[in-house]
Amino acid sequence: MFQRIRACARDDIETEDLIRFDHHDPTHAIYRSPDDEFCCADGLCSHEAVHLADGLATDHVVERPGHNGQFGLRTGGPRRAPACDRLPTQRVRIEGDDILIGPDGCQPAVRHVAMEDSLTGWARRCMPEPRPIPLPPS
């Protein structure tokens, strides 16, 4: 059974801010919302290995520095290109003043390999396949 990991104290994160938390290989970004909700997602952008804790967080969305891709912090889902792949998220539990993270009931904690930097590679992964447009009956 997996033991939850103490990531930080509640007061270590200011409202609408992110901190970086490293535990062995995985690195995480932990966010505190205006309504005192805590979210934890994989810390590295799926487009390029830039840490999200250096980005700007508002309304449960983080905008990463550089390319300005956005991810939802509750789900890890991409919100704006070039972000494309969903980030793994971790369950957050608050016990007293401690913020604990662990995988129970969360999305799989799978490491994403940095994506190709070419626009063609990005488009191939993120753009839907073209579909024929139906013609109106004649």
mmCIF file of N, CA and C in Angstrom:
data_model
loop_
_atom_site.group_PDB
_atom_site.id
_atom_site.type_symbol
_atom_site.label_atom_id
_atom_site.label_comp_id
_atom_site.label_asym_id
_atom_site.label_seq_id
_atom_site.Cartn_x
_atom_site.Cartn_y
_atom_site.Cartn_z
ATOM 1 N N MET A 1 0.848 -1.187 0.000
ATOM 2 C CA MET A 1 0.000 0.000 0.000
ATOM 3 C C MET A 1 0.888 1.243 0.000
ATOM 4 N N PHE A 2 0.508 2.214 -0.792
ATOM 5 C CA PHE A 2 1.298 3.438 -0.921
ATOM 6 C C PHE A 2 1.049 4.356 0.258
ATOM 7 N N GLN A 3 2.103 4.872 0.839
ATOM 8 C CA GLN A 3 2.023 5.846 1.923
ATOM 9 C C GLN A 3 1.949 7.245 1.332
ATOM 10 N N ARG A 4 1.074 8.071 1.868
ATOM 11 C CA ARG A 4 1.045 9.464 1.418
ATOM 12 C C ARG A 4 2.331 10.159 1.831
ATOM 13 N N ILE A 5 2.708 11.163 1.065
ATOM 14 C CA ILE A 5 3.961 11.881 1.284
ATOM 15 C C ILE A 5 3.638 13.298 1.748
ATOM 16 N N ARG A 6 4.308 13.740 2.802
ATOM 17 C CA ARG A 6 4.146 15.129 3.245
ATOM 18 C C ARG A 6 4.912 16.011 2.264
ATOM 19 N N ALA A 7 4.191 16.905 1.613
ATOM 20 C CA ALA A 7 4.816 17.774 0.617
ATOM 21 C C ALA A 7 5.266 19.100 1.226
ATOM 22 N N CYS A 8 4.428 19.666 2.090
ATOM 23 C CA CYS A 8 4.745 20.971 2.671
ATOM 24 C C CYS A 8 3.736 21.282 3.764
ATOM 25 N N ALA A 9 3.912 22.430 4.393
ATOM 26 C CA ALA A 9 2.922 22.943 5.333
ATOM 27 C C ALA A 9 1.935 23.819 4.564
ATOM 28 N N ARG A 10 0.738 23.894 5.073
ATOM 29 C CA ARG A 10 -0.314 24.684 4.443
ATOM 30 C C ARG A 10 0.129 26.135 4.206
ATOM 31 N N ASP A 11 0.815 26.720 5.176
ATOM 32 C CA ASP A 11 1.232 28.119 5.072
ATOM 33 C C ASP A 11 2.438 28.328 4.163
ATOM 34 N N ASP A 12 3.023 27.251 3.639
ATOM 35 C CA ASP A 12 4.152 27.387 2.710
ATOM 36 C C ASP A 12 3.708 27.897 1.337
ATOM 37 N N ILE A 13 2.402 27.805 1.065
ATOM 38 C CA ILE A 13 1.877 28.218 -0.244
ATOM 39 C C ILE A 13 0.924 29.388 -0.044
ATOM 40 N N GLU A 14 1.218 30.497 -0.679
ATOM 41 C CA GLU A 14 0.325 31.650 -0.617
ATOM 42 C C GLU A 14 -0.872 31.414 -1.539
ATOM 43 N N THR A 15 -1.939 32.153 -1.317
ATOM 44 C CA THR A 15 -3.139 32.037 -2.143
ATOM 45 C C THR A 15 -2.810 32.348 -3.601
ATOM 46 N N GLU A 16 -3.348 31.522 -4.497
ATOM 47 C CA GLU A 16 -3.111 31.594 -5.947
ATOM 48 C C GLU A 16 -1.626 31.600 -6.287
ATOM 49 N N ASP A 17 -0.909 30.703 -5.638
ATOM 50 C CA ASP A 17 0.508 30.545 -5.917
ATOM 51 C C ASP A 17 0.814 29.065 -6.065
ATOM 52 N N LEU A 18 1.975 28.782 -6.626
ATOM 53 C CA LEU A 18 2.461 27.418 -6.825
ATOM 54 C C LEU A 18 3.795 27.267 -6.120
ATOM 55 N N ILE A 19 4.055 26.049 -5.650
ATOM 56 C CA ILE A 19 5.404 25.741 -5.190
ATOM 57 C C ILE A 19 5.861 24.467 -5.878
ATOM 58 N N ARG A 20 7.142 24.295 -5.928
ATOM 59 C CA ARG A 20 7.738 23.088 -6.493
ATOM 60 C C ARG A 20 7.974 22.102 -5.359
ATOM 61 N N PHE A 21 7.647 20.826 -5.612
ATOM 62 C CA PHE A 21 7.927 19.767 -4.652
ATOM 63 C C PHE A 21 8.536 18.601 -5.415
ATOM 64 N N ASP A 22 9.752 18.225 -5.042
ATOM 65 C CA ASP A 22 10.451 17.104 -5.673
ATOM 66 C C ASP A 22 10.496 15.934 -4.706
ATOM 67 N N HIS A 23 10.148 14.759 -5.197
ATOM 68 C CA HIS A 23 10.232 13.541 -4.397
ATOM 69 C C HIS A 23 10.812 12.448 -5.286
ATOM 70 N N HIS A 24 12.029 12.080 -5.035
ATOM 71 C CA HIS A 24 12.768 11.146 -5.887
ATOM 72 C C HIS A 24 12.746 11.685 -7.320
ATOM 73 N N ASP A 25 12.282 10.892 -8.290
ATOM 74 C CA ASP A 25 12.282 11.358 -9.679
ATOM 75 C C ASP A 25 11.148 12.337 -9.977
ATOM 76 N N PRO A 26 9.911 12.051 -9.558
ATOM 77 C CA PRO A 26 8.847 12.977 -9.950
ATOM 78 C C PRO A 26 9.038 14.358 -9.326
ATOM 79 N N THR A 27 8.671 15.359 -10.081
ATOM 80 C CA THR A 27 8.618 16.719 -9.561
ATOM 81 C C THR A 27 7.180 17.198 -9.724
ATOM 82 N N HIS A 28 6.687 17.914 -8.748
ATOM 83 C CA HIS A 28 5.284 18.317 -8.729
ATOM 84 C C HIS A 28 5.167 19.829 -8.602
ATOM 85 N N ALA A 29 4.012 20.347 -8.991
ATOM 86 C CA ALA A 29 3.634 21.735 -8.733
ATOM 87 C C ALA A 29 2.373 21.673 -7.877
ATOM 88 N N ILE A 30 2.425 22.296 -6.705
ATOM 89 C CA ILE A 30 1.281 22.296 -5.790
ATOM 90 C C ILE A 30 0.721 23.713 -5.740
ATOM 91 N N TYR A 31 -0.591 23.825 -5.938
ATOM 92 C CA TYR A 31 -1.282 25.104 -6.088
ATOM 93 C C TYR A 31 -2.274 25.295 -4.948
ATOM 94 N N ARG A 32 -2.421 26.549 -4.498
ATOM 95 C CA ARG A 32 -3.436 26.910 -3.500
ATOM 96 C C ARG A 32 -4.395 27.912 -4.132
ATOM 97 N N SER A 33 -5.672 27.550 -4.174
ATOM 98 C CA SER A 33 -6.681 28.394 -4.820
ATOM 99 C C SER A 33 -7.177 29.481 -3.861
ATOM 100 N N PRO A 34 -7.914 30.475 -4.392
ATOM 101 C CA PRO A 34 -8.463 31.528 -3.538
ATOM 102 C C PRO A 34 -9.442 30.985 -2.493
ATOM 103 N N ASP A 35 -10.112 29.865 -2.808
ATOM 104 C CA ASP A 35 -11.039 29.268 -1.843
ATOM 105 C C ASP A 35 -10.365 28.189 -0.993
ATOM 106 N N ASP A 36 -9.037 28.239 -0.909
ATOM 107 C CA ASP A 36 -8.228 27.379 -0.041
ATOM 108 C C ASP A 36 -8.247 25.904 -0.453
ATOM 109 N N GLU A 37 -8.443 25.637 -1.736
ATOM 110 C CA GLU A 37 -8.333 24.276 -2.264
ATOM 111 C C GLU A 37 -6.888 24.083 -2.734
ATOM 112 N N PHE A 38 -6.361 22.875 -2.540
ATOM 113 C CA PHE A 38 -5.003 22.563 -2.965
ATOM 114 C C PHE A 38 -5.054 21.538 -4.088
ATOM 115 N N CYS A 39 -4.250 21.752 -5.129
ATOM 116 C CA CYS A 39 -4.161 20.839 -6.266
ATOM 117 C C CYS A 39 -2.694 20.499 -6.488
ATOM 118 N N CYS A 40 -2.451 19.288 -6.969
ATOM 119 C CA CYS A 40 -1.078 18.864 -7.241
ATOM 120 C C CYS A 40 -1.038 18.204 -8.615
ATOM 121 N N ALA A 41 -0.166 18.703 -9.469
ATOM 122 C CA ALA A 41 0.011 18.144 -10.813
ATOM 123 C C ALA A 41 1.494 17.917 -11.064
ATOM 124 N N ASP A 42 1.765 17.125 -12.091
ATOM 125 C CA ASP A 42 3.145 16.929 -12.518
ATOM 126 C C ASP A 42 3.758 18.308 -12.747
ATOM 127 N N GLY A 43 4.995 18.492 -12.331
ATOM 128 C CA GLY A 43 5.594 19.812 -12.363
ATOM 129 C C GLY A 43 6.144 20.267 -13.698
ATOM 130 N N LEU A 44 6.327 19.344 -14.639
ATOM 131 C CA LEU A 44 6.946 19.718 -15.915
ATOM 132 C C LEU A 44 5.911 19.828 -17.025
ATOM 133 N N CYS A 45 6.025 20.866 -17.815
ATOM 134 C CA CYS A 45 5.168 21.053 -18.978
ATOM 135 C C CYS A 45 5.330 19.860 -19.915
ATOM 136 N N SER A 46 4.241 19.402 -20.491
ATOM 137 C CA SER A 46 4.306 18.254 -21.406
ATOM 138 C C SER A 46 4.889 18.636 -22.764
ATOM 139 N N HIS A 47 4.973 19.911 -23.056
ATOM 140 C CA HIS A 47 5.534 20.358 -24.329
ATOM 141 C C HIS A 47 7.047 20.469 -24.260
ATOM 142 N N GLU A 48 7.553 20.950 -23.152
ATOM 143 C CA GLU A 48 8.974 21.185 -22.985
ATOM 144 C C GLU A 48 9.259 21.108 -21.490
ATOM 145 N N ALA A 49 10.405 20.608 -21.107
ATOM 146 C CA ALA A 49 10.716 20.385 -19.689
ATOM 147 C C ALA A 49 10.985 21.696 -18.945
ATOM 148 N N VAL A 50 9.945 22.496 -18.774
ATOM 149 C CA VAL A 50 10.012 23.736 -18.004
ATOM 150 C C VAL A 50 9.092 23.554 -16.807
ATOM 151 N N HIS A 51 9.550 23.947 -15.620
ATOM 152 C CA HIS A 51 8.754 23.704 -14.415
ATOM 153 C C HIS A 51 7.605 24.696 -14.308
ATOM 154 N N LEU A 52 6.422 24.160 -14.009
ATOM 155 C CA LEU A 52 5.221 24.981 -13.914
ATOM 156 C C LEU A 52 5.210 25.865 -12.672
ATOM 157 N N ALA A 53 5.982 25.521 -11.648
ATOM 158 C CA ALA A 53 6.017 26.341 -10.434
ATOM 159 C C ALA A 53 6.560 27.736 -10.724
ATOM 160 N N ASP A 54 7.230 27.905 -11.861
ATOM 161 C CA ASP A 54 7.731 29.222 -12.259
ATOM 162 C C ASP A 54 6.695 30.008 -13.063
ATOM 163 N N GLY A 55 5.517 29.404 -13.266
ATOM 164 C CA GLY A 55 4.481 30.044 -14.065
ATOM 165 C C GLY A 55 3.533 30.890 -13.239
ATOM 166 N N LEU A 56 2.489 31.372 -13.895
ATOM 167 C CA LEU A 56 1.472 32.213 -13.277
ATOM 168 C C LEU A 56 0.204 31.387 -13.092
ATOM 169 N N ALA A 57 -0.323 31.353 -11.872
ATOM 170 C CA ALA A 57 -1.518 30.563 -11.585
ATOM 171 C C ALA A 57 -2.675 31.469 -11.189
ATOM 172 N N THR A 58 -3.822 31.281 -11.858
ATOM 173 C CA THR A 58 -5.059 31.977 -11.503
ATOM 174 C C THR A 58 -6.230 31.075 -11.848
ATOM 175 N N ASP A 59 -7.229 31.092 -10.978
ATOM 176 C CA ASP A 59 -8.472 30.342 -11.225
ATOM 177 C C ASP A 59 -8.234 28.891 -11.628
ATOM 178 N N HIS A 60 -7.397 28.179 -10.915
ATOM 179 C CA HIS A 60 -7.120 26.758 -11.145
ATOM 180 C C HIS A 60 -6.472 26.470 -12.495
ATOM 181 N N VAL A 61 -5.836 27.470 -13.068
ATOM 182 C CA VAL A 61 -5.115 27.310 -14.334
ATOM 183 C C VAL A 61 -3.708 27.857 -14.140
ATOM 184 N N VAL A 62 -2.713 27.126 -14.664
ATOM 185 C CA VAL A 62 -1.340 27.624 -14.622
ATOM 186 C C VAL A 62 -0.894 27.907 -16.050
ATOM 187 N N GLU A 63 -0.283 29.062 -16.224
ATOM 188 C CA GLU A 63 0.315 29.425 -17.511
ATOM 189 C C GLU A 63 1.818 29.305 -17.353
ATOM 190 N N ARG A 64 2.405 28.459 -18.159
ATOM 191 C CA ARG A 64 3.835 28.211 -17.994
ATOM 192 C C ARG A 64 4.646 29.308 -18.655
ATOM 193 N N PRO A 65 5.810 29.628 -18.091
ATOM 194 C CA PRO A 65 6.639 30.660 -18.697
ATOM 195 C C PRO A 65 7.169 30.225 -20.062
ATOM 196 N N GLY A 66 7.451 31.169 -20.910
ATOM 197 C CA GLY A 66 8.014 30.852 -22.228
ATOM 198 C C GLY A 66 6.943 30.813 -23.287
ATOM 199 N N HIS A 67 6.425 29.619 -23.577
ATOM 200 C CA HIS A 67 5.438 29.456 -24.652
ATOM 201 C C HIS A 67 4.026 29.823 -24.239
ATOM 202 N N ASN A 68 3.795 30.041 -22.953
ATOM 203 C CA ASN A 68 2.489 30.435 -22.424
ATOM 204 C C ASN A 68 1.395 29.396 -22.606
ATOM 205 N N GLY A 69 1.773 28.127 -22.702
ATOM 206 C CA GLY A 69 0.777 27.065 -22.689
ATOM 207 C C GLY A 69 0.092 27.047 -21.333
ATOM 208 N N GLN A 70 -1.154 26.565 -21.293
ATOM 209 C CA GLN A 70 -1.893 26.531 -20.032
ATOM 210 C C GLN A 70 -2.400 25.134 -19.732
ATOM 211 N N PHE A 71 -2.443 24.824 -18.426
ATOM 212 C CA PHE A 71 -2.981 23.556 -17.935
ATOM 213 C C PHE A 71 -3.979 23.840 -16.823
ATOM 214 N N GLY A 72 -5.059 23.049 -16.777
ATOM 215 C CA GLY A 72 -5.966 23.088 -15.637
ATOM 216 C C GLY A 72 -5.307 22.360 -14.475
ATOM 217 N N LEU A 73 -5.313 22.953 -13.305
ATOM 218 C CA LEU A 73 -4.620 22.346 -12.170
ATOM 219 C C LEU A 73 -5.440 21.262 -11.483
ATOM 220 N N ARG A 74 -6.750 21.271 -11.644
ATOM 221 C CA ARG A 74 -7.566 20.207 -11.040
ATOM 222 C C ARG A 74 -7.430 18.899 -11.811
ATOM 223 N N THR A 75 -7.399 18.990 -13.119
ATOM 224 C CA THR A 75 -7.394 17.782 -13.953
ATOM 225 C C THR A 75 -6.073 17.535 -14.654
ATOM 226 N N GLY A 76 -5.226 18.550 -14.756
ATOM 227 C CA GLY A 76 -3.985 18.436 -15.513
ATOM 228 C C GLY A 76 -4.190 18.603 -17.009
ATOM 229 N N GLY A 77 -5.428 18.854 -17.432
ATOM 230 C CA GLY A 77 -5.741 18.952 -18.858
ATOM 231 C C GLY A 77 -5.183 20.205 -19.506
ATOM 232 N N PRO A 78 -4.753 20.098 -20.782
ATOM 233 C CA PRO A 78 -4.240 21.267 -21.497
ATOM 234 C C PRO A 78 -5.365 22.267 -21.758
ATOM 235 N N ARG A 79 -5.057 23.540 -21.642
ATOM 236 C CA ARG A 79 -6.038 24.596 -21.868
ATOM 237 C C ARG A 79 -5.679 25.486 -23.038
ATOM 238 N N ARG A 80 -4.378 25.635 -23.316
ATOM 239 C CA ARG A 80 -3.959 26.485 -24.432
ATOM 240 C C ARG A 80 -2.654 25.937 -24.991
ATOM 241 N N ALA A 81 -2.552 25.924 -26.319
ATOM 242 C CA ALA A 81 -1.353 25.435 -27.002
ATOM 243 C C ALA A 81 -0.155 26.302 -26.622
ATOM 244 N N PRO A 82 1.027 25.735 -26.636
ATOM 245 C CA PRO A 82 1.384 24.432 -27.164
ATOM 246 C C PRO A 82 1.172 23.270 -26.200
ATOM 247 N N ALA A 83 0.609 23.514 -25.004
ATOM 248 C CA ALA A 83 0.293 22.397 -24.110
ATOM 249 C C ALA A 83 -0.669 21.466 -24.826
ATOM 250 N N CYS A 84 -0.413 20.179 -24.767
ATOM 251 C CA CYS A 84 -1.208 19.233 -25.536
ATOM 252 C C CYS A 84 -1.580 18.011 -24.704
ATOM 253 N N ASP A 85 -0.616 17.414 -24.022
ATOM 254 C CA ASP A 85 -0.872 16.207 -23.233
ATOM 255 C C ASP A 85 -1.311 16.572 -21.823
ATOM 256 N N ARG A 86 -2.227 15.771 -21.278
ATOM 257 C CA ARG A 86 -2.671 15.952 -19.901
ATOM 258 C C ARG A 86 -1.525 15.638 -18.950
ATOM 259 N N LEU A 87 -1.396 16.451 -17.909
ATOM 260 C CA LEU A 87 -0.404 16.192 -16.870
ATOM 261 C C LEU A 87 -0.996 15.249 -15.832
ATOM 262 N N PRO A 88 -0.216 14.313 -15.326
ATOM 263 C CA PRO A 88 -0.710 13.481 -14.228
ATOM 264 C C PRO A 88 -0.975 14.354 -12.998
ATOM 265 N N THR A 89 -2.005 14.021 -12.254
ATOM 266 C CA THR A 89 -2.315 14.742 -11.022
ATOM 267 C C THR A 89 -2.221 13.793 -9.843
ATOM 268 N N GLN A 90 -2.107 14.345 -8.669
ATOM 269 C CA GLN A 90 -2.046 13.563 -7.441
ATOM 270 C C GLN A 90 -3.171 14.003 -6.516
ATOM 271 N N ARG A 91 -3.680 13.059 -5.745
ATOM 272 C CA ARG A 91 -4.684 13.369 -4.730
ATOM 273 C C ARG A 91 -4.004 14.184 -3.632
ATOM 274 N N VAL A 92 -4.673 15.221 -3.142
ATOM 275 C CA VAL A 92 -4.146 16.046 -2.054
ATOM 276 C C VAL A 92 -5.033 15.847 -0.831
ATOM 277 N N ARG A 93 -4.400 15.648 0.298
ATOM 278 C CA ARG A 93 -5.130 15.535 1.563
ATOM 279 C C ARG A 93 -4.491 16.509 2.548
ATOM 280 N N ILE A 94 -5.334 17.177 3.328
ATOM 281 C CA ILE A 94 -4.842 18.092 4.352
ATOM 282 C C ILE A 94 -5.082 17.434 5.703
ATOM 283 N N GLU A 95 -4.019 17.281 6.468
ATOM 284 C CA GLU A 95 -4.110 16.744 7.825
ATOM 285 C C GLU A 95 -3.445 17.743 8.752
ATOM 286 N N GLY A 96 -4.266 18.455 9.513
ATOM 287 C CA GLY A 96 -3.732 19.512 10.369
ATOM 288 C C GLY A 96 -3.161 20.617 9.506
ATOM 289 N N ASP A 97 -1.874 20.887 9.660
ATOM 290 C CA ASP A 97 -1.202 21.918 8.868
ATOM 291 C C ASP A 97 -0.439 21.321 7.685
ATOM 292 N N ASP A 98 -0.479 19.994 7.546
ATOM 293 C CA ASP A 98 0.319 19.311 6.526
ATOM 294 C C ASP A 98 -0.454 19.092 5.230
ATOM 295 N N ILE A 99 0.223 19.316 4.111
ATOM 296 C CA ILE A 99 -0.297 18.983 2.785
ATOM 297 C C ILE A 99 0.340 17.656 2.398
ATOM 298 N N LEU A 100 -0.497 16.630 2.196
ATOM 299 C CA LEU A 100 -0.026 15.299 1.830
ATOM 300 C C LEU A 100 -0.472 14.992 0.413
ATOM 301 N N ILE A 101 0.376 14.337 -0.347
ATOM 302 C CA ILE A 101 -0.014 13.909 -1.690
ATOM 303 C C ILE A 101 0.141 12.402 -1.790
ATOM 304 N N GLY A 102 -0.688 11.798 -2.621
ATOM 305 C CA GLY A 102 -0.629 10.361 -2.836
ATOM 306 C C GLY A 102 -1.521 9.975 -3.988
ATOM 307 N N PRO A 103 -1.312 8.805 -4.554
ATOM 308 C CA PRO A 103 -2.001 8.432 -5.781
ATOM 309 C C PRO A 103 -3.377 7.815 -5.602
ATOM 310 N N ASP A 104 -3.851 7.601 -4.380
ATOM 311 C CA ASP A 104 -5.112 6.883 -4.210
ATOM 312 C C ASP A 104 -6.269 7.630 -4.854
ATOM 313 N N GLY A 105 -6.866 6.993 -5.832
ATOM 314 C CA GLY A 105 -8.024 7.560 -6.494
ATOM 315 C C GLY A 105 -7.726 8.683 -7.475
ATOM 316 N N CYS A 106 -6.481 8.911 -7.804
ATOM 317 C CA CYS A 106 -6.146 10.009 -8.708
ATOM 318 C C CYS A 106 -5.869 9.466 -10.104
ATOM 319 N N GLN A 107 -5.587 10.365 -10.993
ATOM 320 C CA GLN A 107 -5.208 9.954 -12.338
ATOM 321 C C GLN A 107 -3.825 9.322 -12.283
ATOM 322 N N PRO A 108 -3.492 8.434 -13.196
ATOM 323 C CA PRO A 108 -2.208 7.743 -13.143
ATOM 324 C C PRO A 108 -1.028 8.703 -13.163
ATOM 325 N N ALA A 109 -0.058 8.423 -12.321
ATOM 326 C CA ALA A 109 1.152 9.256 -12.265
ATOM 327 C C ALA A 109 2.160 8.710 -13.260
ATOM 328 N N VAL A 110 1.966 9.009 -14.510
ATOM 329 C CA VAL A 110 2.831 8.535 -15.586
ATOM 330 C C VAL A 110 3.682 9.704 -16.046
ATOM 331 N N ARG A 111 4.955 9.470 -16.217
ATOM 332 C CA ARG A 111 5.837 10.537 -16.685
ATOM 333 C C ARG A 111 5.626 10.725 -18.181
ATOM 334 N N HIS A 112 5.468 11.969 -18.596
ATOM 335 C CA HIS A 112 5.380 12.280 -20.020
ATOM 336 C C HIS A 112 6.778 12.558 -20.533
ATOM 337 N N VAL A 113 7.096 12.012 -21.661
ATOM 338 C CA VAL A 113 8.364 12.324 -22.308
ATOM 339 C C VAL A 113 8.192 13.662 -23.007
ATOM 340 N N ALA A 114 9.214 14.490 -22.963
ATOM 341 C CA ALA A 114 9.124 15.801 -23.619
ATOM 342 C C ALA A 114 8.738 15.610 -25.079
ATOM 343 N N MET A 115 7.782 16.388 -25.540
ATOM 344 C CA MET A 115 7.302 16.267 -26.911
ATOM 345 C C MET A 115 8.300 16.848 -27.893
ATOM 346 N N GLU A 116 8.130 16.473 -29.141
ATOM 347 C CA GLU A 116 8.950 17.060 -30.197
ATOM 348 C C GLU A 116 8.728 18.563 -30.200
ATOM 349 N N ASP A 117 9.720 19.293 -30.611
ATOM 350 C CA ASP A 117 9.592 20.743 -30.624
ATOM 351 C C ASP A 117 9.081 21.267 -31.955
ATOM 352 N N SER A 118 8.856 20.387 -32.899
ATOM 353 C CA SER A 118 8.416 20.874 -34.209
ATOM 354 C C SER A 118 6.912 21.109 -34.229
ATOM 355 N N LEU A 119 6.488 22.092 -34.990
ATOM 356 C CA LEU A 119 5.073 22.382 -35.132
ATOM 357 C C LEU A 119 4.344 21.206 -35.764
ATOM 358 N N THR A 120 4.990 20.535 -36.691
ATOM 359 C CA THR A 120 4.370 19.384 -37.344
ATOM 360 C C THR A 120 4.081 18.293 -36.327
ATOM 361 N N GLY A 121 5.049 18.018 -35.445
ATOM 362 C CA GLY A 121 4.844 17.003 -34.410
ATOM 363 C C GLY A 121 3.717 17.385 -33.475
ATOM 364 N N TRP A 122 3.669 18.662 -33.098
ATOM 365 C CA TRP A 122 2.607 19.132 -32.214
ATOM 366 C C TRP A 122 1.250 18.983 -32.898
ATOM 367 N N ALA A 123 1.166 19.417 -34.140
ATOM 368 C CA ALA A 123 -0.099 19.349 -34.868
ATOM 369 C C ALA A 123 -0.558 17.908 -35.038
ATOM 370 N N ARG A 124 0.367 17.001 -35.295
ATOM 371 C CA ARG A 124 0.019 15.599 -35.484
ATOM 372 C C ARG A 124 -0.600 15.027 -34.206
ATOM 373 N N ARG A 125 -0.114 15.444 -33.046
ATOM 374 C CA ARG A 125 -0.626 14.923 -31.786
ATOM 375 C C ARG A 125 -1.898 15.619 -31.329
ATOM 376 N N CYS A 126 -2.027 16.912 -31.609
ATOM 377 C CA CYS A 126 -3.092 17.708 -31.000
ATOM 378 C C CYS A 126 -4.267 18.025 -31.909
ATOM 379 N N MET A 127 -4.057 18.007 -33.180
ATOM 380 C CA MET A 127 -5.128 18.381 -34.093
ATOM 381 C C MET A 127 -5.936 17.140 -34.463
ATOM 382 N N PRO A 128 -7.249 17.271 -34.490
ATOM 383 C CA PRO A 128 -8.061 16.120 -34.882
ATOM 384 C C PRO A 128 -7.854 15.777 -36.356
ATOM 385 N N GLU A 129 -8.094 14.528 -36.659
ATOM 386 C CA GLU A 129 -8.009 14.088 -38.054
ATOM 387 C C GLU A 129 -9.068 14.837 -38.862
ATOM 388 N N PRO A 130 -8.739 15.242 -40.090
ATOM 389 C CA PRO A 130 -9.743 15.930 -40.906
ATOM 390 C C PRO A 130 -10.915 14.999 -41.204
ATOM 391 N N ARG A 131 -12.104 15.560 -41.147
ATOM 392 C CA ARG A 131 -13.304 14.788 -41.450
ATOM 393 C C ARG A 131 -13.985 15.404 -42.654
ATOM 394 N N PRO A 132 -14.583 14.579 -43.501
ATOM 395 C CA PRO A 132 -15.301 15.147 -44.647
ATOM 396 C C PRO A 132 -16.503 15.963 -44.167
ATOM 397 N N ILE A 133 -16.748 17.048 -44.835
ATOM 398 C CA ILE A 133 -17.900 17.887 -44.506
ATOM 399 C C ILE A 133 -19.079 17.385 -45.330
ATOM 400 N N PRO A 134 -20.159 17.014 -44.649
ATOM 401 C CA PRO A 134 -21.309 16.510 -45.405
ATOM 402 C C PRO A 134 -21.937 17.619 -46.252
ATOM 403 N N LEU A 135 -22.297 17.261 -47.458
ATOM 404 C CA LEU A 135 -22.951 18.209 -48.362
ATOM 405 C C LEU A 135 -24.454 18.165 -48.119
ATOM 406 N N PRO A 136 -25.110 19.313 -48.269
ATOM 407 C CA PRO A 136 -26.567 19.302 -48.105
ATOM 408 C C PRO A 136 -27.208 18.488 -49.224
ATOM 409 N N PRO A 137 -28.360 17.917 -48.948
ATOM 410 C CA PRO A 137 -29.042 17.146 -50.000
ATOM 411 C C PRO A 137 -29.388 18.047 -51.183
ATOM 412 N N SER A 138 -29.297 17.475 -52.400
ATOM 413 C CA SER A 138 -29.595 18.287 -53.581
ATOM 414 C C SER A 138 -31.023 18.161 -53.992
#
